[in-house]
Amino acid sequence: MTSDRERHLRELTDDGEIIDRAEYTKRSRRAFLSFGALGVGAYLGFRTIQNRPEERGIPDVLRSGLDVNAAVWSKLERDGARARTFAISDREALRVNGDHGLEDGSGDYIEIPDDEAAAWEINLTGTDGSDLAPIPLASIKSDFEVHDMVWEHKCIEGWANIVHWTGVRFSDVLERYAPEQASAEWMVLRTPRQRTPTVRRDYSSAIENYTMLHAQTLLAWQLNGVDLTAAHGAPIRIVTPLKYGIKQLKRIGSIEFTNDTPTDYWTDRGYDLHAGF
Ligand SMILES: Nc1nc2c(c(=O)[nH]1)N[C@H]1C(S)=C(S)[C@@H](COP(=O)(O)O)O[C@H]1N2
Ligand SMILES: [Mo]
């Protein structure tokens, strides 16, 4: 590890503010209290707004707010609200959960041999259904700014671990490989079609544009400083603090861009398409 990289790991300045767990608890409490104060302010404001003249169908003060929103929205989507991050020293072991699309049918994880991992590609399908040039894993690992981010991974089953991911921003990769797809409303990630016919369950995860292009959504190949194991999604997975674990697909084989409301593994089983916070 180079000293530059060590310094970067110590500072971790590029993914938002670093705080420890005690501070996190303190701020959560403070945020909760100020939310109550906001409610009182909102009510008083509402009485004033009701008496304002209208512009394009809504009170003028709200309209100007909406116009400002529209103007800053695209910027906010990339650079705005960030999920809470932690210091590397807060990282914990991540529980393994979910082997759909990763096991060989008898419950054993399918290991990806080194030569296969080196030649790995993420296949792409465009919004018009056509195949696009795939994204080589080698390029993901070498052609983009590498980010180390630490956040709380939350599973809908009710557990959470603070974990450290190493990877590149999906938005950076998309900008290089398929910029014309960056406006797609949905992106559907899938595990690769398995070679062994015994595999019963491929996995898929549909994520909306906002989350996929968010600055904290990474194509990651390391967990807590170590290359991903097969169980954690080798050779490449998607991670984001904006969604529950079920959306964070391990072992990406393909991504489909679409403007139609998609389904995925869990929506097919009755779960919420959004699965975010
Ligand atoms: N391919 C695949 N990805 C998956 C799953 C899965 O079963 N198969 N489970 C999801 C769930 S529910 C969680 S909580 C996380 C867990 O990731 P981990 O095993 O690395 O902790 O992976 C997600 N991604
Ligand atoms: Mo999960």
PDB file of C-alpha atoms in Angstrom, residues 73-83 171 182-187 207-217 240 242-243 274 277:
ATOM      1  CA  TRP A  73     -32.012  19.233  -8.363  1.00  0.00           C
ATOM      2  CA  SER A  74     -29.542  17.750 -10.809  1.00  0.00           C
ATOM      3  CA  LYS A  75     -26.676  19.105  -8.751  1.00  0.00           C
ATOM      4  CA  LEU A  76     -28.164  17.795  -5.517  1.00  0.00           C
ATOM      5  CA  GLU A  77     -28.549  14.380  -7.064  1.00  0.00           C
ATOM      6  CA  ARG A  78     -24.830  14.138  -7.532  1.00  0.00           C
ATOM      7  CA  ASP A  79     -23.396  16.241  -4.746  1.00  0.00           C
ATOM      8  CA  GLY A  80     -26.212  16.743  -2.306  1.00  0.00           C
ATOM      9  CA  ALA A  81     -27.572  14.840   0.634  1.00  0.00           C
ATOM     10  CA  ARG A  82     -25.136  12.217   1.784  1.00  0.00           C
ATOM     11  CA  ALA A  83     -25.771   9.325   4.091  1.00  0.00           C
ATOM     12  CA  SER A 171     -21.770   7.456 -12.089  1.00  0.00           C
ATOM     13  CA  ALA A 182     -27.560   8.148 -17.711  1.00  0.00           C
ATOM     14  CA  SER A 183     -31.119   9.472 -17.961  1.00  0.00           C
ATOM     15  CA  ALA A 184     -32.713   6.015 -17.777  1.00  0.00           C
ATOM     16  CA  GLU A 185     -35.308   6.017 -14.998  1.00  0.00           C
ATOM     17  CA  TRP A 186     -34.336   2.557 -13.773  1.00  0.00           C
ATOM     18  CA  MET A 187     -31.286   0.350 -13.837  1.00  0.00           C
ATOM     19  CA  ILE A 207     -32.656   0.702  -8.556  1.00  0.00           C
ATOM     20  CA  GLU A 208     -33.905   4.121  -9.650  1.00  0.00           C
ATOM     21  CA  ASN A 209     -31.735   6.687 -11.424  1.00  0.00           C
ATOM     22  CA  TYR A 210     -31.261   8.967  -8.402  1.00  0.00           C
ATOM     23  CA  THR A 211     -29.659   6.253  -6.292  1.00  0.00           C
ATOM     24  CA  MET A 212     -27.562   4.714  -9.052  1.00  0.00           C
ATOM     25  CA  LEU A 213     -25.992   8.076  -9.893  1.00  0.00           C
ATOM     26  CA  HIS A 214     -25.554   9.135  -6.254  1.00  0.00           C
ATOM     27  CA  ALA A 215     -22.025  10.000  -5.133  1.00  0.00           C
ATOM     28  CA  GLN A 216     -22.135   7.226  -2.517  1.00  0.00           C
ATOM     29  CA  THR A 217     -23.147   4.456  -4.900  1.00  0.00           C
ATOM     30  CA  THR A 240     -25.044   2.228  -1.504  1.00  0.00           C
ATOM     31  CA  LEU A 242     -29.395   4.743   0.355  1.00  0.00           C
ATOM     32  CA  LYS A 243     -30.912   1.272   0.114  1.00  0.00           C
ATOM     33  CA  HIS A 274     -38.032   1.141  -3.543  1.00  0.00           C
ATOM     34  CA  PHE A 277     -34.633   5.036   3.517  1.00  0.00           C
TER      35      PHE A 277
END
